[in-house]
Amino acid sequence: MIRVQLIEYTKRKKLTGKLLITFIVMMALLTFFSNTINNFTLSRITVDTAVSGALIKEISGKGTVTANSIFEQYIDVGNNLLVKNVNVKLNDTVKEGQPIITLDIGDIKSSLQDENSKYRQMQIVIDKLNDSSNLLKLNNDIETALKNKNQKSKSYQDIKTLFDSDFETANNLQNAKADMDEAERNYNLAVQTKEAYIKTNQEDIQNAQLNLEIEARKIDSLNKQIANGGVYTAPSDGVITELNFNEGSLANSSKALFKLAETSGGFQVSISVNSDLVTFVKSGDSVDVDITSLEDKIIAGKVSQIKADSKNGDNKELIIDLNDPDLQGGENAEVNIIKQTKQYSTLVPNSAVYTDNNGTYVFSVIEKEGPLGKESFVKRVDIIVEDSDGTNSAVIKGLDSRDKIVAKSTKSLSDGDRAVVEK
């Protein structure tokens, strides 16, 4: 009887063991397949770490090459002068001294006398601008104002000393303070007046000198016309960009007889640049310019000026000087400038950066132990981005260079989501 019971007990024990093993295997299989199925539904992410380095700023634009100097030839005497000959066509390349247009010049001698008188008047204006007597008076005004300022300041200090000892009234102290402040303002005004005068006077002298040079060229042109029988010639090598009168017509001063792009003065191209990007460029910077209409010839240029863009108030106009014998003006040009920012300790891919109503953030990756090993979860990390380029963003707060972050994800993520890291 006991033997039978032992045999049955042993059988039950073996059966129980088999069932337990079967249960464990089934649970493992279910967990494995559940985890596998889960993996297909989870976001698949690419993990990256921050790097140090500089951002790359790309400044690019297109423009048309123009001559730095455009010579405009107007008639130098009255109106309605008969055009005898027009010797060139629009866009012709001409040489210095080449005849362009011929007019009837019966009144030029009289006009020459008038222009000589204007030239002498301009010289008188420049002499007056160079007169140092005005500057001497301004210096005297400053000296007088300074003496008065020092006197009023001393008077105030004396009265204040008496007031502190109850030997002077508050009203007198207040009046002395007002006198001292007024003397200070008068002194500052005298200094500012002198500075403004010097600046304006220098600009006036420069403008007057330029006008004198223009007048000298006009007189020289008149003299040449008298010598050459009314023939207007090219003052330098260049390209005819405008012709406004035909043979047999009456020329007048409302339009230029012709305009000449002077090749000897060099060329320029201007591009419109975002105001934020233009801070990475300065006058004098060397730039390679691609002349696309000359079979992509690369010409070395130099930034000559950065000014407000009249067509787009949010942008700046970048003017680049060019000098190459193949240029004539009118060519299509492309500019591409690559600049680096300062060094940053934490750069992350732009694809890793997100923004919502609560700010800017990235997802860091955290590993936890699961039933079948390590599992990956994402955690929102708020950050501050100082700057970015087309590839990376510079993080200055919220992220450590050792942190693992999500660079790409196959699905949208939320804080705490589980994800599958792709190797």
PDB file of C-alpha atoms in Angstrom, residues 154-366:
ATOM      1  CA  LYS A 154      33.477 126.974  -7.294  1.00  0.00           C
ATOM      2  CA  SER A 155      30.700 129.391  -6.374  1.00  0.00           C
ATOM      3  CA  TYR A 156      28.356 126.486  -5.714  1.00  0.00           C
ATOM      4  CA  GLN A 157      30.913 124.730  -3.503  1.00  0.00           C
ATOM      5  CA  ASP A 158      31.514 127.928  -1.530  1.00  0.00           C
ATOM      6  CA  ILE A 159      27.797 128.504  -0.968  1.00  0.00           C
ATOM      7  CA  LYS A 160      27.293 124.829  -0.056  1.00  0.00           C
ATOM      8  CA  THR A 161      30.043 125.092   2.567  1.00  0.00           C
ATOM      9  CA  LEU A 162      28.321 128.145   4.048  1.00  0.00           C
ATOM     10  CA  PHE A 163      24.942 126.425   3.843  1.00  0.00           C
ATOM     11  CA  ASP A 164      26.266 123.383   5.694  1.00  0.00           C
ATOM     12  CA  SER A 165      27.368 125.777   8.450  1.00  0.00           C
ATOM     13  CA  ASP A 166      23.959 127.555   8.450  1.00  0.00           C
ATOM     14  CA  PHE A 167      25.484 130.776   7.018  1.00  0.00           C
ATOM     15  CA  GLU A 168      23.646 130.596   3.686  1.00  0.00           C
ATOM     16  CA  THR A 169      20.039 130.031   2.611  1.00  0.00           C
ATOM     17  CA  ALA A 170      18.671 126.994   0.783  1.00  0.00           C
ATOM     18  CA  ASN A 171      17.307 129.290  -1.928  1.00  0.00           C
ATOM     19  CA  ASN A 172      20.767 130.695  -2.684  1.00  0.00           C
ATOM     20  CA  LEU A 173      22.189 127.170  -2.717  1.00  0.00           C
ATOM     21  CA  GLN A 174      19.487 126.078  -5.164  1.00  0.00           C
ATOM     22  CA  ASN A 175      20.171 129.083  -7.423  1.00  0.00           C
ATOM     23  CA  ALA A 176      23.914 128.355  -7.336  1.00  0.00           C
ATOM     24  CA  LYS A 177      23.208 124.739  -8.278  1.00  0.00           C
ATOM     25  CA  ALA A 178      21.036 125.867 -11.202  1.00  0.00           C
ATOM     26  CA  ASP A 179      23.763 128.291 -12.371  1.00  0.00           C
ATOM     27  CA  MET A 180      26.378 125.523 -12.167  1.00  0.00           C
ATOM     28  CA  ASP A 181      24.183 123.091 -14.144  1.00  0.00           C
ATOM     29  CA  GLU A 182      23.491 125.705 -16.811  1.00  0.00           C
ATOM     30  CA  ALA A 183      27.217 126.469 -17.108  1.00  0.00           C
ATOM     31  CA  GLU A 184      27.855 122.722 -17.520  1.00  0.00           C
ATOM     32  CA  ARG A 185      25.241 122.525 -20.289  1.00  0.00           C
ATOM     33  CA  ASN A 186      26.672 125.582 -22.032  1.00  0.00           C
ATOM     34  CA  TYR A 187      30.156 124.070 -21.949  1.00  0.00           C
ATOM     35  CA  ASN A 188      28.940 120.744 -23.342  1.00  0.00           C
ATOM     36  CA  LEU A 189      26.990 122.602 -26.028  1.00  0.00           C
ATOM     37  CA  ALA A 190      30.096 124.568 -27.019  1.00  0.00           C
ATOM     38  CA  VAL A 191      32.107 121.341 -27.342  1.00  0.00           C
ATOM     39  CA  GLN A 192      29.339 119.657 -29.357  1.00  0.00           C
ATOM     40  CA  THR A 193      29.006 122.715 -31.597  1.00  0.00           C
ATOM     41  CA  LYS A 194      32.706 122.580 -32.417  1.00  0.00           C
ATOM     42  CA  GLU A 195      32.601 118.850 -33.131  1.00  0.00           C
ATOM     43  CA  ALA A 196      29.544 119.263 -35.361  1.00  0.00           C
ATOM     44  CA  TYR A 197      31.179 122.176 -37.178  1.00  0.00           C
ATOM     45  CA  ILE A 198      34.357 120.183 -37.833  1.00  0.00           C
ATOM     46  CA  LYS A 199      32.392 117.221 -39.186  1.00  0.00           C
ATOM     47  CA  THR A 200      30.098 119.346 -41.344  1.00  0.00           C
ATOM     48  CA  ASN A 201      32.963 121.538 -42.522  1.00  0.00           C
ATOM     49  CA  GLN A 202      35.013 118.515 -43.580  1.00  0.00           C
ATOM     50  CA  GLU A 203      32.044 117.096 -45.480  1.00  0.00           C
ATOM     51  CA  ASP A 204      31.409 120.483 -47.110  1.00  0.00           C
ATOM     52  CA  ILE A 205      35.067 120.726 -48.153  1.00  0.00           C
ATOM     53  CA  GLN A 206      34.991 117.217 -49.615  1.00  0.00           C
ATOM     54  CA  ASN A 207      31.769 117.929 -51.513  1.00  0.00           C
ATOM     55  CA  ALA A 208      33.066 121.273 -52.736  1.00  0.00           C
ATOM     56  CA  GLN A 209      36.314 119.629 -53.857  1.00  0.00           C
ATOM     57  CA  LEU A 210      34.366 116.964 -55.739  1.00  0.00           C
ATOM     58  CA  ASN A 211      32.225 119.637 -57.394  1.00  0.00           C
ATOM     59  CA  LEU A 212      35.395 121.510 -58.309  1.00  0.00           C
ATOM     60  CA  GLU A 213      36.811 118.365 -59.900  1.00  0.00           C
ATOM     61  CA  ILE A 214      33.572 117.829 -61.826  1.00  0.00           C
ATOM     62  CA  GLU A 215      33.671 121.432 -63.011  1.00  0.00           C
ATOM     63  CA  ALA A 216      37.310 121.009 -64.034  1.00  0.00           C
ATOM     64  CA  ARG A 217      36.349 117.967 -66.101  1.00  0.00           C
ATOM     65  CA  LYS A 218      33.526 119.932 -67.676  1.00  0.00           C
ATOM     66  CA  ILE A 219      35.879 122.767 -68.595  1.00  0.00           C
ATOM     67  CA  ASP A 220      38.368 120.262 -69.921  1.00  0.00           C
ATOM     68  CA  SER A 221      35.591 118.651 -71.968  1.00  0.00           C
ATOM     69  CA  LEU A 222      34.543 122.011 -73.395  1.00  0.00           C
ATOM     70  CA  ASN A 223      38.110 122.793 -74.339  1.00  0.00           C
ATOM     71  CA  LYS A 224      38.386 119.433 -76.073  1.00  0.00           C
ATOM     72  CA  GLN A 225      35.114 120.002 -77.912  1.00  0.00           C
ATOM     73  CA  ILE A 226      36.337 123.324 -79.176  1.00  0.00           C
ATOM     74  CA  ALA A 227      39.581 121.695 -80.259  1.00  0.00           C
ATOM     75  CA  ASN A 228      37.806 118.673 -81.763  1.00  0.00           C
ATOM     76  CA  GLY A 229      34.896 120.408 -83.432  1.00  0.00           C
ATOM     77  CA  GLY A 230      32.131 119.219 -81.070  1.00  0.00           C
ATOM     78  CA  VAL A 231      33.088 115.557 -81.041  1.00  0.00           C
ATOM     79  CA  TYR A 232      32.340 113.836 -77.705  1.00  0.00           C
ATOM     80  CA  THR A 233      34.788 110.994 -77.064  1.00  0.00           C
ATOM     81  CA  ALA A 234      35.087 108.180 -74.547  1.00  0.00           C
ATOM     82  CA  PRO A 235      37.052 109.425 -71.510  1.00  0.00           C
ATOM     83  CA  SER A 236      38.340 105.889 -70.871  1.00  0.00           C
ATOM     84  CA  ASP A 237      37.967 102.302 -71.996  1.00  0.00           C
ATOM     85  CA  GLY A 238      34.503 100.956 -71.328  1.00  0.00           C
ATOM     86  CA  VAL A 239      31.115  99.799 -72.544  1.00  0.00           C
ATOM     87  CA  ILE A 240      28.321 102.025 -73.865  1.00  0.00           C
ATOM     88  CA  THR A 241      25.339 101.382 -71.598  1.00  0.00           C
ATOM     89  CA  GLU A 242      23.046 104.172 -72.826  1.00  0.00           C
ATOM     90  CA  LEU A 243      22.510 106.248 -76.008  1.00  0.00           C
ATOM     91  CA  ASN A 244      19.685 108.762 -75.877  1.00  0.00           C
ATOM     92  CA  PHE A 245      19.853 110.768 -79.134  1.00  0.00           C
ATOM     93  CA  ASN A 246      19.853 109.710 -82.780  1.00  0.00           C
ATOM     94  CA  GLU A 247      21.488 111.406 -85.728  1.00  0.00           C
ATOM     95  CA  GLY A 248      19.483 114.440 -86.870  1.00  0.00           C
ATOM     96  CA  SER A 249      17.723 114.880 -83.511  1.00  0.00           C
ATOM     97  CA  LEU A 250      18.158 117.813 -81.159  1.00  0.00           C
ATOM     98  CA  ALA A 251      20.102 116.939 -78.042  1.00  0.00           C
ATOM     99  CA  ASN A 252      19.269 118.582 -74.726  1.00  0.00           C
ATOM    100  CA  SER A 253      20.429 118.416 -71.114  1.00  0.00           C
ATOM    101  CA  SER A 254      17.411 116.427 -69.845  1.00  0.00           C
ATOM    102  CA  LYS A 255      19.231 113.177 -70.644  1.00  0.00           C
ATOM    103  CA  ALA A 256      22.815 112.097 -70.984  1.00  0.00           C
ATOM    104  CA  LEU A 257      24.150 111.976 -74.532  1.00  0.00           C
ATOM    105  CA  PHE A 258      25.620 108.611 -73.564  1.00  0.00           C
ATOM    106  CA  LYS A 259      26.633 106.602 -70.516  1.00  0.00           C
ATOM    107  CA  LEU A 260      29.863 104.673 -70.324  1.00  0.00           C
ATOM    108  CA  ALA A 261      30.731 101.911 -67.851  1.00  0.00           C
ATOM    109  CA  GLU A 262      34.424 102.602 -67.273  1.00  0.00           C
ATOM    110  CA  THR A 263      36.288  99.297 -67.143  1.00  0.00           C
ATOM    111  CA  SER A 264      39.414 100.982 -65.795  1.00  0.00           C
ATOM    112  CA  GLY A 265      37.618 101.798 -62.535  1.00  0.00           C
ATOM    113  CA  GLY A 266      36.913  98.166 -61.693  1.00  0.00           C
ATOM    114  CA  PHE A 267      33.577  96.487 -61.069  1.00  0.00           C
ATOM    115  CA  GLN A 268      31.308  95.511 -58.239  1.00  0.00           C
ATOM    116  CA  VAL A 269      28.476  93.155 -57.422  1.00  0.00           C
ATOM    117  CA  SER A 270      25.966  93.639 -54.617  1.00  0.00           C
ATOM    118  CA  ILE A 271      23.906  90.980 -52.841  1.00  0.00           C
ATOM    119  CA  SER A 272      21.160  91.219 -50.254  1.00  0.00           C
ATOM    120  CA  VAL A 273      22.092  89.502 -46.980  1.00  0.00           C
ATOM    121  CA  ASN A 274      20.141  88.745 -43.815  1.00  0.00           C
ATOM    122  CA  SER A 275      21.066  91.298 -41.140  1.00  0.00           C
ATOM    123  CA  ASP A 276      21.922  88.536 -38.643  1.00  0.00           C
ATOM    124  CA  LEU A 277      24.366  86.908 -41.064  1.00  0.00           C
ATOM    125  CA  VAL A 278      26.074  90.110 -42.158  1.00  0.00           C
ATOM    126  CA  THR A 279      27.630  90.443 -38.693  1.00  0.00           C
ATOM    127  CA  PHE A 280      30.043  87.681 -39.711  1.00  0.00           C
ATOM    128  CA  VAL A 281      31.416  89.788 -42.591  1.00  0.00           C
ATOM    129  CA  LYS A 282      33.426  92.998 -42.474  1.00  0.00           C
ATOM    130  CA  SER A 283      34.809  95.458 -45.003  1.00  0.00           C
ATOM    131  CA  GLY A 284      38.080  94.226 -46.438  1.00  0.00           C
ATOM    132  CA  ASP A 285      37.182  90.523 -46.325  1.00  0.00           C
ATOM    133  CA  SER A 286      38.313  88.545 -49.377  1.00  0.00           C
ATOM    134  CA  VAL A 287      35.530  86.760 -51.262  1.00  0.00           C
ATOM    135  CA  ASP A 288      35.474  84.370 -54.220  1.00  0.00           C
ATOM    136  CA  VAL A 289      32.817  85.335 -56.774  1.00  0.00           C
ATOM    137  CA  ASP A 290      31.509  82.870 -59.365  1.00  0.00           C
ATOM    138  CA  ILE A 291      30.839  84.637 -62.686  1.00  0.00           C
ATOM    139  CA  THR A 292      28.266  82.204 -64.040  1.00  0.00           C
ATOM    140  CA  SER A 293      27.954  83.916 -67.420  1.00  0.00           C
ATOM    141  CA  LEU A 294      31.723  83.510 -67.956  1.00  0.00           C
ATOM    142  CA  GLU A 295      31.623  79.706 -67.681  1.00  0.00           C
ATOM    143  CA  ASP A 296      31.701  79.844 -63.874  1.00  0.00           C
ATOM    144  CA  LYS A 297      34.975  81.734 -63.748  1.00  0.00           C
ATOM    145  CA  ILE A 298      36.014  82.390 -60.143  1.00  0.00           C
ATOM    146  CA  ILE A 299      37.191  85.959 -59.509  1.00  0.00           C
ATOM    147  CA  ALA A 300      38.728  87.180 -56.264  1.00  0.00           C
ATOM    148  CA  GLY A 301      36.744  90.046 -54.770  1.00  0.00           C
ATOM    149  CA  LYS A 302      36.861  92.178 -51.651  1.00  0.00           C
ATOM    150  CA  VAL A 303      34.009  93.456 -49.483  1.00  0.00           C
ATOM    151  CA  SER A 304      34.077  97.237 -49.871  1.00  0.00           C
ATOM    152  CA  GLN A 305      30.859  98.333 -48.200  1.00  0.00           C
ATOM    153  CA  ILE A 306      28.000  97.080 -46.026  1.00  0.00           C
ATOM    154  CA  LYS A 307      24.914  99.290 -46.010  1.00  0.00           C
ATOM    155  CA  ALA A 308      21.159  99.253 -45.526  1.00  0.00           C
ATOM    156  CA  ASP A 309      19.189  97.448 -48.217  1.00  0.00           C
ATOM    157  CA  SER A 310      16.796 100.000 -49.703  1.00  0.00           C
ATOM    158  CA  LYS A 311      14.585  97.246 -51.153  1.00  0.00           C
ATOM    159  CA  ASN A 312      14.396  95.077 -48.027  1.00  0.00           C
ATOM    160  CA  GLY A 313      14.612  96.823 -44.687  1.00  0.00           C
ATOM    161  CA  ASP A 314      15.315  93.572 -42.825  1.00  0.00           C
ATOM    162  CA  ASN A 315      18.447  92.930 -44.892  1.00  0.00           C
ATOM    163  CA  LYS A 316      21.802  94.543 -45.547  1.00  0.00           C
ATOM    164  CA  GLU A 317      23.432  95.154 -48.915  1.00  0.00           C
ATOM    165  CA  LEU A 318      26.886  93.645 -49.305  1.00  0.00           C
ATOM    166  CA  ILE A 319      28.997  95.347 -51.990  1.00  0.00           C
ATOM    167  CA  ILE A 320      31.978  93.411 -53.341  1.00  0.00           C
ATOM    168  CA  ASP A 321      34.660  95.016 -55.516  1.00  0.00           C
ATOM    169  CA  LEU A 322      35.942  93.019 -58.499  1.00  0.00           C
ATOM    170  CA  ASN A 323      38.838  93.543 -60.867  1.00  0.00           C
ATOM    171  CA  ASP A 324      39.359  91.272 -63.855  1.00  0.00           C
ATOM    172  CA  PRO A 325      40.183  91.960 -67.525  1.00  0.00           C
ATOM    173  CA  ASP A 326      37.371  89.656 -68.707  1.00  0.00           C
ATOM    174  CA  LEU A 327      34.660  91.730 -67.010  1.00  0.00           C
ATOM    175  CA  GLN A 328      32.651  94.220 -69.050  1.00  0.00           C
ATOM    176  CA  GLY A 329      29.620  94.716 -66.815  1.00  0.00           C
ATOM    177  CA  GLY A 330      26.252  92.978 -66.951  1.00  0.00           C
ATOM    178  CA  GLU A 331      27.588  89.510 -66.091  1.00  0.00           C
ATOM    179  CA  ASN A 332      25.648  87.247 -63.724  1.00  0.00           C
ATOM    180  CA  ALA A 333      27.474  86.498 -60.485  1.00  0.00           C
ATOM    181  CA  GLU A 334      26.998  84.246 -57.486  1.00  0.00           C
ATOM    182  CA  VAL A 335      28.569  84.810 -54.078  1.00  0.00           C
ATOM    183  CA  ASN A 336      28.988  82.135 -51.430  1.00  0.00           C
ATOM    184  CA  ILE A 337      30.816  83.047 -48.203  1.00  0.00           C
ATOM    185  CA  ILE A 338      31.543  80.481 -45.490  1.00  0.00           C
ATOM    186  CA  LYS A 339      32.268  81.783 -41.974  1.00  0.00           C
ATOM    187  CA  GLN A 340      32.700  80.101 -38.601  1.00  0.00           C
ATOM    188  CA  THR A 341      31.208  81.323 -35.327  1.00  0.00           C
ATOM    189  CA  LYS A 342      32.954  81.190 -31.978  1.00  0.00           C
ATOM    190  CA  GLN A 343      33.633  77.769 -30.449  1.00  0.00           C
ATOM    191  CA  TYR A 344      30.806  76.082 -28.507  1.00  0.00           C
ATOM    192  CA  SER A 345      31.181  73.226 -26.052  1.00  0.00           C
ATOM    193  CA  THR A 346      27.818  71.662 -26.916  1.00  0.00           C
ATOM    194  CA  LEU A 347      26.567  71.278 -30.486  1.00  0.00           C
ATOM    195  CA  VAL A 348      23.612  69.007 -31.282  1.00  0.00           C
ATOM    196  CA  PRO A 349      21.949  68.152 -34.621  1.00  0.00           C
ATOM    197  CA  ASN A 350      19.014  70.372 -35.536  1.00  0.00           C
ATOM    198  CA  SER A 351      16.940  67.210 -35.962  1.00  0.00           C
ATOM    199  CA  ALA A 352      17.324  66.608 -32.214  1.00  0.00           C
ATOM    200  CA  VAL A 353      15.865  69.977 -31.204  1.00  0.00           C
ATOM    201  CA  TYR A 354      12.133  70.462 -30.631  1.00  0.00           C
ATOM    202  CA  THR A 355      10.059  73.504 -29.685  1.00  0.00           C
ATOM    203  CA  ASP A 356       6.608  73.818 -28.146  1.00  0.00           C
ATOM    204  CA  ASN A 357       4.702  76.340 -26.044  1.00  0.00           C
ATOM    205  CA  ASN A 358       6.878  75.508 -23.044  1.00  0.00           C
ATOM    206  CA  GLY A 359      10.172  76.175 -24.789  1.00  0.00           C
ATOM    207  CA  THR A 360      12.976  74.361 -26.565  1.00  0.00           C
ATOM    208  CA  TYR A 361      14.025  70.837 -25.642  1.00  0.00           C
ATOM    209  CA  VAL A 362      15.707  67.577 -26.648  1.00  0.00           C
ATOM    210  CA  PHE A 363      15.079  63.978 -25.650  1.00  0.00           C
ATOM    211  CA  SER A 364      17.792  62.225 -23.679  1.00  0.00           C
ATOM    212  CA  VAL A 365      17.981  58.426 -23.648  1.00  0.00           C
ATOM    213  CA  ILE A 366      17.813  56.483 -20.371  1.00  0.00           C
TER     214      ILE A 366
END
